[in-house]
Structures are given as C-alpha cells and as structure tokens.
Short mmCIF file of C-alpha atoms and ligand atoms in Angstrom, two decimals:
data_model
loop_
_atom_site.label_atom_id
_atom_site.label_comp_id
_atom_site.label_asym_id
_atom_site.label_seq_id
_atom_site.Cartn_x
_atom_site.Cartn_y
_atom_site.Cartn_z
CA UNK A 164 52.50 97.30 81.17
CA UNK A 165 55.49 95.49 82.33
CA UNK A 166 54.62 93.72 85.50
CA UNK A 167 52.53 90.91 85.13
CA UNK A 168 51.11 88.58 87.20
CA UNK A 169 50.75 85.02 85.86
CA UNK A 170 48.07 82.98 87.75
CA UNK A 171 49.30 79.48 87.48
CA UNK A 172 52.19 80.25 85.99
CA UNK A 173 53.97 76.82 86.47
CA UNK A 174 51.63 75.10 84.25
CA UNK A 175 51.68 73.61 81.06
CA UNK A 176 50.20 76.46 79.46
CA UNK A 177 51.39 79.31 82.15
CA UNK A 178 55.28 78.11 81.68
CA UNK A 179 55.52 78.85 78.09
CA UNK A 180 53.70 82.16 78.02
CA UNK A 181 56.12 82.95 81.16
CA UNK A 182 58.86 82.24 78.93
CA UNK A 183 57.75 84.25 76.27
CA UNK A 184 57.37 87.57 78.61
CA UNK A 185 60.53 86.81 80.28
CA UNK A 186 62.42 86.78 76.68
CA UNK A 187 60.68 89.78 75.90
CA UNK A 188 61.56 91.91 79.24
CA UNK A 189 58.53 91.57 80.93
CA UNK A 190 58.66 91.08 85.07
CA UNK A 191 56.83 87.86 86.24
CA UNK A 192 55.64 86.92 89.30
CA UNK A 193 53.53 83.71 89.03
CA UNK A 194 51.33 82.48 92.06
CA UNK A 195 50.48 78.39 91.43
CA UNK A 196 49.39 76.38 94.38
CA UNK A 197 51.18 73.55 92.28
CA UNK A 198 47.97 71.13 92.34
CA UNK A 199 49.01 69.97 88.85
CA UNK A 200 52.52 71.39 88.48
CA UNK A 201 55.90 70.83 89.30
CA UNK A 202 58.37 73.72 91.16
CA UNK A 203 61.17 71.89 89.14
CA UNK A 204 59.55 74.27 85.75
CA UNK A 205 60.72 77.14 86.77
CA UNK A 206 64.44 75.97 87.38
CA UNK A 207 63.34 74.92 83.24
CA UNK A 208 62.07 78.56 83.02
CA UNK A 209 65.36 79.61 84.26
CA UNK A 210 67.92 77.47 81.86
CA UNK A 211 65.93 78.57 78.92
CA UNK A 212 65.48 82.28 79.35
CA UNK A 213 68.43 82.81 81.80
CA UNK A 214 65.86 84.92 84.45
CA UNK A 215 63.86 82.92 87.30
CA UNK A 216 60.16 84.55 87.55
CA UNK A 217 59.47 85.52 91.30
CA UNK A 218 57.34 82.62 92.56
CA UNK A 219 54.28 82.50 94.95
CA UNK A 220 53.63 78.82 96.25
CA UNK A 221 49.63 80.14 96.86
CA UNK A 222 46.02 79.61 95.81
CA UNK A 223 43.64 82.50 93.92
CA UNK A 224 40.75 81.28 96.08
CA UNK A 225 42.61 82.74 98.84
CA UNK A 226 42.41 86.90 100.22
CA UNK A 227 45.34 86.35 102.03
CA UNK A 228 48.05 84.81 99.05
CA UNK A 229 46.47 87.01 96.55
CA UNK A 230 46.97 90.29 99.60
CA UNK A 231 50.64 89.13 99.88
CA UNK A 232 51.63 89.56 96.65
CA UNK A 233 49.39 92.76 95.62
CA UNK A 234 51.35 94.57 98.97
CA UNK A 235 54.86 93.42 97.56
CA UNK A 236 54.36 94.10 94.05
CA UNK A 237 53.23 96.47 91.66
CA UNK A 238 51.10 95.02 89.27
CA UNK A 239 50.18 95.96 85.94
CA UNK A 240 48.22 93.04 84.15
CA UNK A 241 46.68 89.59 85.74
CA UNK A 242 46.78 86.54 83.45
CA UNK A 243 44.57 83.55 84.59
CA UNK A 244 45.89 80.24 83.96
CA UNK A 245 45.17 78.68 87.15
CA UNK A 246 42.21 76.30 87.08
CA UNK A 247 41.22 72.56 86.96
CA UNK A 248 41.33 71.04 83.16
CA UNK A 249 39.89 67.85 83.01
CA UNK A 250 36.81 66.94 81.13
CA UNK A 251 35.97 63.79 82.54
CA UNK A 252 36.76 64.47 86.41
CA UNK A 253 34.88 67.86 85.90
CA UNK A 254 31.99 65.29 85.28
CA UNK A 255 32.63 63.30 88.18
CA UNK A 256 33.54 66.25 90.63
CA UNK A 257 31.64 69.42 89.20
CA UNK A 258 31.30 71.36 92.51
CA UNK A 259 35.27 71.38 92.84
CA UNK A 260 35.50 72.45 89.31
CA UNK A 261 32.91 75.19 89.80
CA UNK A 262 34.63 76.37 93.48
CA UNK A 263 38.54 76.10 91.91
CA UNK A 264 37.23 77.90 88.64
CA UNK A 265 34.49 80.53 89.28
CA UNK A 266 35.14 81.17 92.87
CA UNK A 267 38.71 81.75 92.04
CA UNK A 268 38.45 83.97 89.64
CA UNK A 269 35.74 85.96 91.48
CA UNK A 270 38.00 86.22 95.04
CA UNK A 271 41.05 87.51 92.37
CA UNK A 272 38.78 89.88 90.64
CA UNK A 273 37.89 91.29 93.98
CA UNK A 274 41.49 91.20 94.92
CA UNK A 275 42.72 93.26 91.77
CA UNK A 276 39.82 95.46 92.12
CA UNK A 277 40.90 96.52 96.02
CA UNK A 278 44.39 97.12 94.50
CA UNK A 279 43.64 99.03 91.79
CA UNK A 280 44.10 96.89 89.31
CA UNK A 281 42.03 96.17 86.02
CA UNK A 282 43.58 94.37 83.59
CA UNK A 283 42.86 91.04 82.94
CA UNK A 284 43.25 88.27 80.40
CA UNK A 285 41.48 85.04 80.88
CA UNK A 286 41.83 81.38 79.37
CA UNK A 287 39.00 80.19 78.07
CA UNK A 288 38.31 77.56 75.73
CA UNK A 289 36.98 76.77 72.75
CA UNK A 290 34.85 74.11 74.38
CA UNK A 291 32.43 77.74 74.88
CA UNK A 292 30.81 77.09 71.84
CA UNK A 293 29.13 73.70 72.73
CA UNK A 294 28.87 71.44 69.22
CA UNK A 295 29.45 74.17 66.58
CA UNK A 296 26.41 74.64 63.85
CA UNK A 297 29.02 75.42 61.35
CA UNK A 298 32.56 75.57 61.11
CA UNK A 299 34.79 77.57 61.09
CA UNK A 300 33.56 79.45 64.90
CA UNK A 301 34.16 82.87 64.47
CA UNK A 302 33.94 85.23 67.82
CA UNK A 303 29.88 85.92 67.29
CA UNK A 304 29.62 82.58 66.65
CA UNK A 305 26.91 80.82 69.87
CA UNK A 306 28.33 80.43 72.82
CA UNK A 307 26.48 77.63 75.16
CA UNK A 308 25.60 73.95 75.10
CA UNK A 309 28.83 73.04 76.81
CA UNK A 310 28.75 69.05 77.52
CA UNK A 311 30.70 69.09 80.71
CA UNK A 312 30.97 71.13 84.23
CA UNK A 313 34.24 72.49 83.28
CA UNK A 314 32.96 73.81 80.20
CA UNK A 315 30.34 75.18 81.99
CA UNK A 316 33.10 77.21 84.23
CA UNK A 317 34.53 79.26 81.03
CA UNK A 318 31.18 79.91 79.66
CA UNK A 319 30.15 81.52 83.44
CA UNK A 320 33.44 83.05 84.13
CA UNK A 321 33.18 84.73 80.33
CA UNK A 322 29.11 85.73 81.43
CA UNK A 323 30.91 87.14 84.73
CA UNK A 324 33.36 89.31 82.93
CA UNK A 325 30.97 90.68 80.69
CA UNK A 326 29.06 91.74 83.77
CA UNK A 327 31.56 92.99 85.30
CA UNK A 328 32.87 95.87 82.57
CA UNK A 329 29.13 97.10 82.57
CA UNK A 330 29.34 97.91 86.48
CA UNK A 331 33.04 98.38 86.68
CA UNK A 332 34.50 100.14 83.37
CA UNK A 333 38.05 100.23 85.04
CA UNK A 334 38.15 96.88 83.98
CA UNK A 335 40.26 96.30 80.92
CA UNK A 336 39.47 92.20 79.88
CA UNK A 337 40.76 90.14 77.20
CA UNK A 338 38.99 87.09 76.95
CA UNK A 339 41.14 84.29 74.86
CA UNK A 340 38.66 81.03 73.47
CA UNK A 341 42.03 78.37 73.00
CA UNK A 342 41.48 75.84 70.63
CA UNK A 343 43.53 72.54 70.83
CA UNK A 344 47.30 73.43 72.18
CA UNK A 345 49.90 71.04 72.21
CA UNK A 346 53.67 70.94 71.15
CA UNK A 347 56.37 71.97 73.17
CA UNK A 348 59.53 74.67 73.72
CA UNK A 349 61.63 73.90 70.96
CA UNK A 350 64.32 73.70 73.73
CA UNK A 351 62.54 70.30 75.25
CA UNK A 352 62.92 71.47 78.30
CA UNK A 353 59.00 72.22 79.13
CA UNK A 354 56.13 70.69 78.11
CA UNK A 355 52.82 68.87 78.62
CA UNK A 356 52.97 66.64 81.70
CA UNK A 357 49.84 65.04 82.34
CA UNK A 358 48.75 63.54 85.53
CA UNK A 359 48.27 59.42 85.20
CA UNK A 360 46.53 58.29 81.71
CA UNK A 361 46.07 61.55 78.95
CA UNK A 362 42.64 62.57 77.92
CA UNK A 363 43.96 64.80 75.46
CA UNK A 364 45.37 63.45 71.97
CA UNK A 365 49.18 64.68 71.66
CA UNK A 366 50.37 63.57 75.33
CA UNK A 367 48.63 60.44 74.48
CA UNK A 368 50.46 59.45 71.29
CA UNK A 369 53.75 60.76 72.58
CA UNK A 370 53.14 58.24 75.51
CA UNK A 371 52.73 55.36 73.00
CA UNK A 372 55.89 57.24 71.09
CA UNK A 373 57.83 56.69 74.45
CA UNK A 374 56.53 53.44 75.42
CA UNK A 375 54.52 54.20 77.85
CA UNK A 376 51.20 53.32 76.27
CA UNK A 377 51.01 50.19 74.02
CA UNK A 378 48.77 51.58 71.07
CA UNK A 379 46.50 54.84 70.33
CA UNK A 380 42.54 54.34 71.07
CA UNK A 381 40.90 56.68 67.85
CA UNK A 382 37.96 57.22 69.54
CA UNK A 383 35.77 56.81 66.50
CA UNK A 384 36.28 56.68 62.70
CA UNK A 385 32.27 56.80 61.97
CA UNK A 386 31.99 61.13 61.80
CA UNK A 387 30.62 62.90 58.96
CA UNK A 388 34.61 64.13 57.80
CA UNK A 389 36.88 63.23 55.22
CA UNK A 390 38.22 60.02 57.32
CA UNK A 391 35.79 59.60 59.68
CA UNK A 392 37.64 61.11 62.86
CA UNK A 393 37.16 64.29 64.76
CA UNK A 394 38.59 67.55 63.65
CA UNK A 395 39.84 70.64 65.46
CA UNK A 396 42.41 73.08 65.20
CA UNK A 397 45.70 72.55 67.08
CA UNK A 398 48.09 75.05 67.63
CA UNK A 399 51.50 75.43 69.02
CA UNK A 400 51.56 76.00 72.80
CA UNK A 401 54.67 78.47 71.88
CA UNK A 402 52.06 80.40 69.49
CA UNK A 403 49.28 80.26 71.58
CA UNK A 404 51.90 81.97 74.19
CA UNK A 405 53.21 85.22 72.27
CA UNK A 406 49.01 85.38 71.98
CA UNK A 407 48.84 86.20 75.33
CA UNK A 408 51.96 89.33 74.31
CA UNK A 409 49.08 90.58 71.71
CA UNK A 410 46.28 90.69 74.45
CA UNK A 411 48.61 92.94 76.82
CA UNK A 412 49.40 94.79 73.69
CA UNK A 413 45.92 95.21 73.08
CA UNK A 414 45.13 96.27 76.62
CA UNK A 415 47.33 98.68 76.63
CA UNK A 416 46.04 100.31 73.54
CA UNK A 417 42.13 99.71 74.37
CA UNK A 418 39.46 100.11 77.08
CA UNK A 419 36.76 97.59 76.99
CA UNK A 420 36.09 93.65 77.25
CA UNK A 421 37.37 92.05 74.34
CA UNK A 422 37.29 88.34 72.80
CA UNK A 423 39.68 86.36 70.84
CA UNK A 424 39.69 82.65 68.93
CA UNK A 425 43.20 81.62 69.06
CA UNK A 426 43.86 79.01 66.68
CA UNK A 427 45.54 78.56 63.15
CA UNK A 428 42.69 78.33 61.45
CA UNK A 429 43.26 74.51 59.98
CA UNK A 430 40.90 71.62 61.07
CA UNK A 431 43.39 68.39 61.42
CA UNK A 432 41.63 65.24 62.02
CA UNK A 433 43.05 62.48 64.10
CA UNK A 434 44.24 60.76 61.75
CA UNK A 435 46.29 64.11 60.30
CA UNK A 436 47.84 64.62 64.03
CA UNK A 437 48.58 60.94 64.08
CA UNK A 438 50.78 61.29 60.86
CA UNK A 439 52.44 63.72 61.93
CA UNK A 440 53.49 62.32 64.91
CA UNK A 441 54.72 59.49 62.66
CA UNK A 442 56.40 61.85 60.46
CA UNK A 443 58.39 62.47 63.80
CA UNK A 444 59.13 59.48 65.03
CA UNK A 445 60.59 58.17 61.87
CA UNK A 446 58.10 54.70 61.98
CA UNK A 447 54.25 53.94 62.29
CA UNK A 448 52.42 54.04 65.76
CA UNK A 449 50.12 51.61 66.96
CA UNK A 450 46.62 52.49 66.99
CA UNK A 451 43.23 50.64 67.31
CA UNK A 452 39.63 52.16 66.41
CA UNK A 453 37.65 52.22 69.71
CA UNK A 454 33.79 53.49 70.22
CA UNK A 455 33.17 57.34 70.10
CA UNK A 456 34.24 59.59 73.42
CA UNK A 457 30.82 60.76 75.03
CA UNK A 458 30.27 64.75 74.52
CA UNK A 459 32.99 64.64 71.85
CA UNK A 460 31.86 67.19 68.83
CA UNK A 461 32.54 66.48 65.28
CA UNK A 462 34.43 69.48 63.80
CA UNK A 463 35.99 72.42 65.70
CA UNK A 464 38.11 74.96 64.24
CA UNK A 465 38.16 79.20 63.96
CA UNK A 466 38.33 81.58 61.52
CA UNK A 467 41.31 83.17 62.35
CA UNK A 468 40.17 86.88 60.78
CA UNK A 469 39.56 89.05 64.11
CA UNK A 470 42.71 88.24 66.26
CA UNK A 471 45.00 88.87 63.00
CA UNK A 472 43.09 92.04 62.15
CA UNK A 473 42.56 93.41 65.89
CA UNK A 474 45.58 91.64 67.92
CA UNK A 475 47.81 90.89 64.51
CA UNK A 476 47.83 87.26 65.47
CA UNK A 477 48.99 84.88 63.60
CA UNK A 478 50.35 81.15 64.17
CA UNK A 479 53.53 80.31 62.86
CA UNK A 480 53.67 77.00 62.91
CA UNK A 481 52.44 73.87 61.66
CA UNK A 482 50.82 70.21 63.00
CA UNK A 483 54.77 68.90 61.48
CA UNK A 484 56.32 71.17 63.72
CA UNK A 485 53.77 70.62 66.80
CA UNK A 486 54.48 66.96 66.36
CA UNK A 487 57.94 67.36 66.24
CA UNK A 488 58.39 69.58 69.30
CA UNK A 489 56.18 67.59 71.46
CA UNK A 490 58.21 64.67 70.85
CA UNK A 491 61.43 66.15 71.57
CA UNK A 492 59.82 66.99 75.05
CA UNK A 493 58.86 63.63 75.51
CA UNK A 494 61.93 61.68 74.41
CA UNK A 495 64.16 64.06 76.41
CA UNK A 496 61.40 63.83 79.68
CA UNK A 497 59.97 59.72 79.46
CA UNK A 498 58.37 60.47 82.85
CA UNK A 499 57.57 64.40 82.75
CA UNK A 500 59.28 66.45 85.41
CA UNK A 501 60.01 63.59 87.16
CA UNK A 502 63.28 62.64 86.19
P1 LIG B 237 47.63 73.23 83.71
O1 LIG B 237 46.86 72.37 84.63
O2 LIG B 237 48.90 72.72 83.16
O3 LIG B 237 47.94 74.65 84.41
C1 LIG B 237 47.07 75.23 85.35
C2 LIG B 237 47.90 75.62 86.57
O4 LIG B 237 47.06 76.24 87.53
C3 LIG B 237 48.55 74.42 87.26
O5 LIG B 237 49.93 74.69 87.42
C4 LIG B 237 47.83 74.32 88.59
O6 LIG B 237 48.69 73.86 89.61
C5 LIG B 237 47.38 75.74 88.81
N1 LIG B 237 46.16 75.92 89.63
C6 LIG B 237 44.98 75.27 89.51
N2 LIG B 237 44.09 75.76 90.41
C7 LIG B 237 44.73 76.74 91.10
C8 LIG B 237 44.36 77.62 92.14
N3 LIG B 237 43.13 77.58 92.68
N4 LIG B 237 45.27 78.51 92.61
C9 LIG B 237 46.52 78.55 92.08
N5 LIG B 237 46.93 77.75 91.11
C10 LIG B 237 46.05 76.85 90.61
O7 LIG B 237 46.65 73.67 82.53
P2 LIG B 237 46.97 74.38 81.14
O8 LIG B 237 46.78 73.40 80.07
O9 LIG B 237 48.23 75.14 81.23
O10 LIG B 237 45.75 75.39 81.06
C11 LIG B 237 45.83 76.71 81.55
C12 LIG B 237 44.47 77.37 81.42
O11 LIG B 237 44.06 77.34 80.06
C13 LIG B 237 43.37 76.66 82.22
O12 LIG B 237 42.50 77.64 82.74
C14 LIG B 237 42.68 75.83 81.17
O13 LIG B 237 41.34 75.59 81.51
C15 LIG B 237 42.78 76.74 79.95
N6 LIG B 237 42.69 75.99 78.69
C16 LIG B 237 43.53 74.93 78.47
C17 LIG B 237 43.41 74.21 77.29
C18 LIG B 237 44.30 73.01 77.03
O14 LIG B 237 43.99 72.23 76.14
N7 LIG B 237 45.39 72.82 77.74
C19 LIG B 237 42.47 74.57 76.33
C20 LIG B 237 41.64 75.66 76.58
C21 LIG B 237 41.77 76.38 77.77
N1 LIG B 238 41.21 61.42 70.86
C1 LIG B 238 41.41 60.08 70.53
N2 LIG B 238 42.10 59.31 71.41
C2 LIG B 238 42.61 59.77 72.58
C3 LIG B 238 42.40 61.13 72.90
C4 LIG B 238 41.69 61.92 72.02
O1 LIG B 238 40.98 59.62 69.49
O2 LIG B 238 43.20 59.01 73.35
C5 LIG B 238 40.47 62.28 69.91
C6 LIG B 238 39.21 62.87 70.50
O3 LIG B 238 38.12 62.01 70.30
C7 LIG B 238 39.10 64.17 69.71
C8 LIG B 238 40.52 64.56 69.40
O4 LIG B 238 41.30 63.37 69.58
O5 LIG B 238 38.44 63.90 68.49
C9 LIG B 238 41.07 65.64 70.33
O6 LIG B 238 40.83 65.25 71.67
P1 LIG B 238 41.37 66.10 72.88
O7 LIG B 238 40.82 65.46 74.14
O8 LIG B 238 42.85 66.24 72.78
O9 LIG B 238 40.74 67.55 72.65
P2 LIG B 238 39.19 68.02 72.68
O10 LIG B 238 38.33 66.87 72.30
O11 LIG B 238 38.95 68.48 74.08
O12 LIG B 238 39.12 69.11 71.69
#
C-alpha cells in the first residue's frame, strides 16, 4: 500500500501522521474542507519533510469531492481524520456532530466501496468506553455510556464498521481508540492550534506558558487518585502518528476488522502533566482549583498488550518530552498558524 488518502489531513492530528508517511515514502493526498485547519500546514508539511502532499480543498460528506479525487488517483488505503472534536459544542450542536461525523463517513464508505477500495483506518477515541469499571481499558473492555454526542459518533461509526465487514468482507478496517494526544513535531513547526479558549489540558497550559491565559483552572482535586485530579494516558501526537504506519502495516498483512488502544500505557494525573510542563518552562505556572468538568471520568488509561503484540506498537516517549515539544510549538507559534 503506498497511496494513501488522508481525510483531514491538515489537522492537528492528520499533519503529523502525513509527515510521518511522507518521511517514510508513502504518496499523500489529503482532502480537508479546512473547517478547523489552516492551508499554511502543509507549506509546514513541506519545510519539514521536503515533499508537499497533493491537497484537496473538499468535504467527505460530499459524492462529488470524494468522485474527483477517486478518478485522479489510485488509492490504496483511506485514513479518517476529518470530523468535529469538541466535547462541549457536540453538546450544544449534536445534529451537526452526528451529520459531519456519521454521515461523512458513511457517503466515503460508499465512495471507496464504488472505487474499489477497502481499506480503512478510523480515529476513534478512547472516550468509547464511557467511565471505565476498571483501569487499565483493554480492547474487550465495554464500549458505551459515552457522556456526550460526539462520543456518541465514534461509538456508532465503530457499530457501523463492524456491520459493514459482515456484509462487505472486502473491507479491510482498522479501528484506532486514541487516548489523550498532545505534544508536538520536534521541529515546532506543527502543532495543536485550537480554535478560541482550549478544552483540552496541554493547549491550555501552553496558553498560560505563552501568556495567553492568566492561570490553569484544575478542574477538580476531590477524585478518588493519588492527588485528587483526573488521570489518563497521554501520548505523543508523533507516536500516536507512526501508529497509524502499524495499522497500514497490519492491513496489508490481514483481512478482517480490527481494534487498537493507542496509548503508553501510564495514567498521568493533572497535576503530573502540569509538572511537566513546568519542568519545561524552567518556572512554576499559575493554576487555581475550580469545580469538577461535567461528564469528566476519573481514571482512563490502556493496557498497552494487543497493539505491541499484534501491530508492534510501542510509544517512545514520555509526558517530559510531550511537555517539552508542545512548548517549543507554542513559544515558536504564540498565535498558532497565524503568524
Ligand atoms: P482536528 O480538528 O485538528 O482535525 C480534523 C480535520 O478534519 C480538520 O482539519 C478539519 O478541518 C477537517 N474536517 C472536519 N470535518 C470535515 C469534513 N466533513 N470534510 C473534510 N474535512 C473535515 O482534529 P484532530 O485532533 O487532528 O483529530 C483527528 C481525528 O481524531 C478526529 O476524528 C478526532 O475525533 C479523533 N480524535 C482526536 C483526539 C484528540 O484528542 N485530538 C482524541 C481521540 C480521537
Ligand atoms: N483539565 C483541567 N483544566 C483544563 C482542561 C482540562 O483540569 O483547562 C483536566 C480535565 O478535567 C481532565 C484532564 O485535564 O481531567 C484532561 O482533559 P482533556 O479535556 O484534555 O481530555 P479528556 O478529558 O477529554 O480526556
């Protein structure tokens, strides 16, 4: 498999798993309708790997974009990135989360199917498996009890898949459960760039890091762990990308639908990210304890056993080397791709 299509491709997400297949001689053509991306990344794509992916400005909801690019290219494998991300608008808007999401990935199912082509990785989340019984999750693990709409869209889109290799064996499926990603491209030159105020921890501290934010809001220090915050497992976005090399690896070896935690395996409580992050910046960062997040689970990380033994995944690198790669973005990019 060496032509692969990466559905939003420009993202935070999508850009370092592009670089990753571009260093490793894979084609890329990316199609992102750029509703929370910048065209600027893949100028960034270009200065770090020295090859610009072949870009479609286009939308998976739509016959026609996905047609286009199907008729000019032959692909191999279809990675879905593209999709809406935020908890707390999924809340407030669920029927555009469950159109962009579900929809989308049924109209590019379809699509792939009329061109013949069946191999598919898809992003899900960890949020699948609601507020985990025990920890760590491993892949059999229940699924269900998601506490938000966009939840709701991995857990349907994985339900959909499954379906979909019983009537349609052609279809080759990797299905990768993400735990917490943050960090950066060692380079600096991508990164996380959210949209207005973070929801998610990392681009929130490296905001207060920058300036941006006056202190850190812990939301709550009252949970049943060893200091009282939340723990999950955050990995390295550059990890969670050569992941994504495994699942094609696996898909080329494999028939079948097939699921995978991707994590490192090591819960980190807020206060463990947050030191970290100090450990970075050289100095303490402001923080204040503020009332728990609503639908915000106590403990969340994977046992890491079936993606080493099946996909011979592994995370290299640490929350000291997250911490310090996110910041790097940050300081060299105060405003995202904006500069
Ligand atoms: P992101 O928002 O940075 O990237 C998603 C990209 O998809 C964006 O560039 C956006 O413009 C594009 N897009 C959205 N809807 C589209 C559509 N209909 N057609 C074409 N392009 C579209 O998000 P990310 O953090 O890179 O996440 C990528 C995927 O991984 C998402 O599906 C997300 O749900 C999933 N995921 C992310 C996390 C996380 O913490 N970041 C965790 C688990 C799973
Ligand atoms: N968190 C926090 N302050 C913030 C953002 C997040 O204390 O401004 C906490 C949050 O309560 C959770 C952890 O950091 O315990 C990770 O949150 P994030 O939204 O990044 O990931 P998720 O909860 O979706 O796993």
């Amino acid at each position: 498999m060496k032509n692969i299509l990466v559905t939003g491709g420009t993202g935070y997400i999508g850009s370092h798993t592009v670089v990753e297949l571009l260093n490793l001689n894979y084609n890329v053509i990316i199609i992102d309708n750029l509703s929370n991306s910048k065209i600027v990344v893949l100028d960034r794509i270009e200065k770090i790997t020295g090859k610009r992916p072949k870009f479609y400005k286009g939308d998976i909801r739509s016959k026609d974009d996905l047609r286009k690019i199907f008729n000019e290219n032959k692909i191999d494998c279809v990675i879905n990135f593209a999709g809406l991300k935020a908890v707390g608008e999924s809340v407030k808007k669920p029927l555009e989360y469950y159109e962009n999401n579900i929809y989308g990935s049924i109209v590019l199912l379809e699509e792939m199917k009329k061109n013949n082509v069946y191999n598919f990785i898809f992003s899900s989340s960890a949020t699948v498996y609601g507020d985990p019984i025990d920890v760590p999750v491993d892949e059999n693990s229940k699924i269900g009890g998601t506490t938000n709409p966009y939840g709701t869209t991995k857990l349907f889109i994985e339900r959909i898949l499954n379906d979909l290799v019983i009537a349609e064996p052609k279809f080759n499926i990797c299905i990768l459960r993400y735990f917490n990603p943050i960090g950066a491209h060692p380079s600096g030159l991508i990164g996380e760039d959210p949209n207005g105020i973070p929801n998610n921890l990392a681009p929130y501290i490296t905001q207060v890091m920058v300036g941006k934010r006056e202190k850190l809001n812990i939301f709550g220090n009252d949970y049943d762990t060893k200091d009282g915050t939340c723990i999950r497992d955050y990995i390295h976005v550059c990890d969670l990308a050569y992941g994504h090399v495994c699942a094609i690896n696996k898909l080329e070896k494999s028939q079948g639908i097939f699921i995978y935690n991707l994590g490192t395996g090591k819960g980190s409580s807020v206060f463990d990210v947050l030191h970290a992050f100090e450990k970075a910046y050289g100095k303490p960062i402001a923080y204040a304890i503020a009332p728990r997040r609503a639908g915000d689970v106590k403990a969340n990380y994977t046992d890491v056993t079936k993606a080493y033994n099946e996909l011979g995944f592994k995370a290299k690198y640490d929350i000291l080397d997250m911490a310090r790669d996110a910041w790097n973005w940050q300081k060299n990019n105060p405003n995202g791709y904006e500069d």
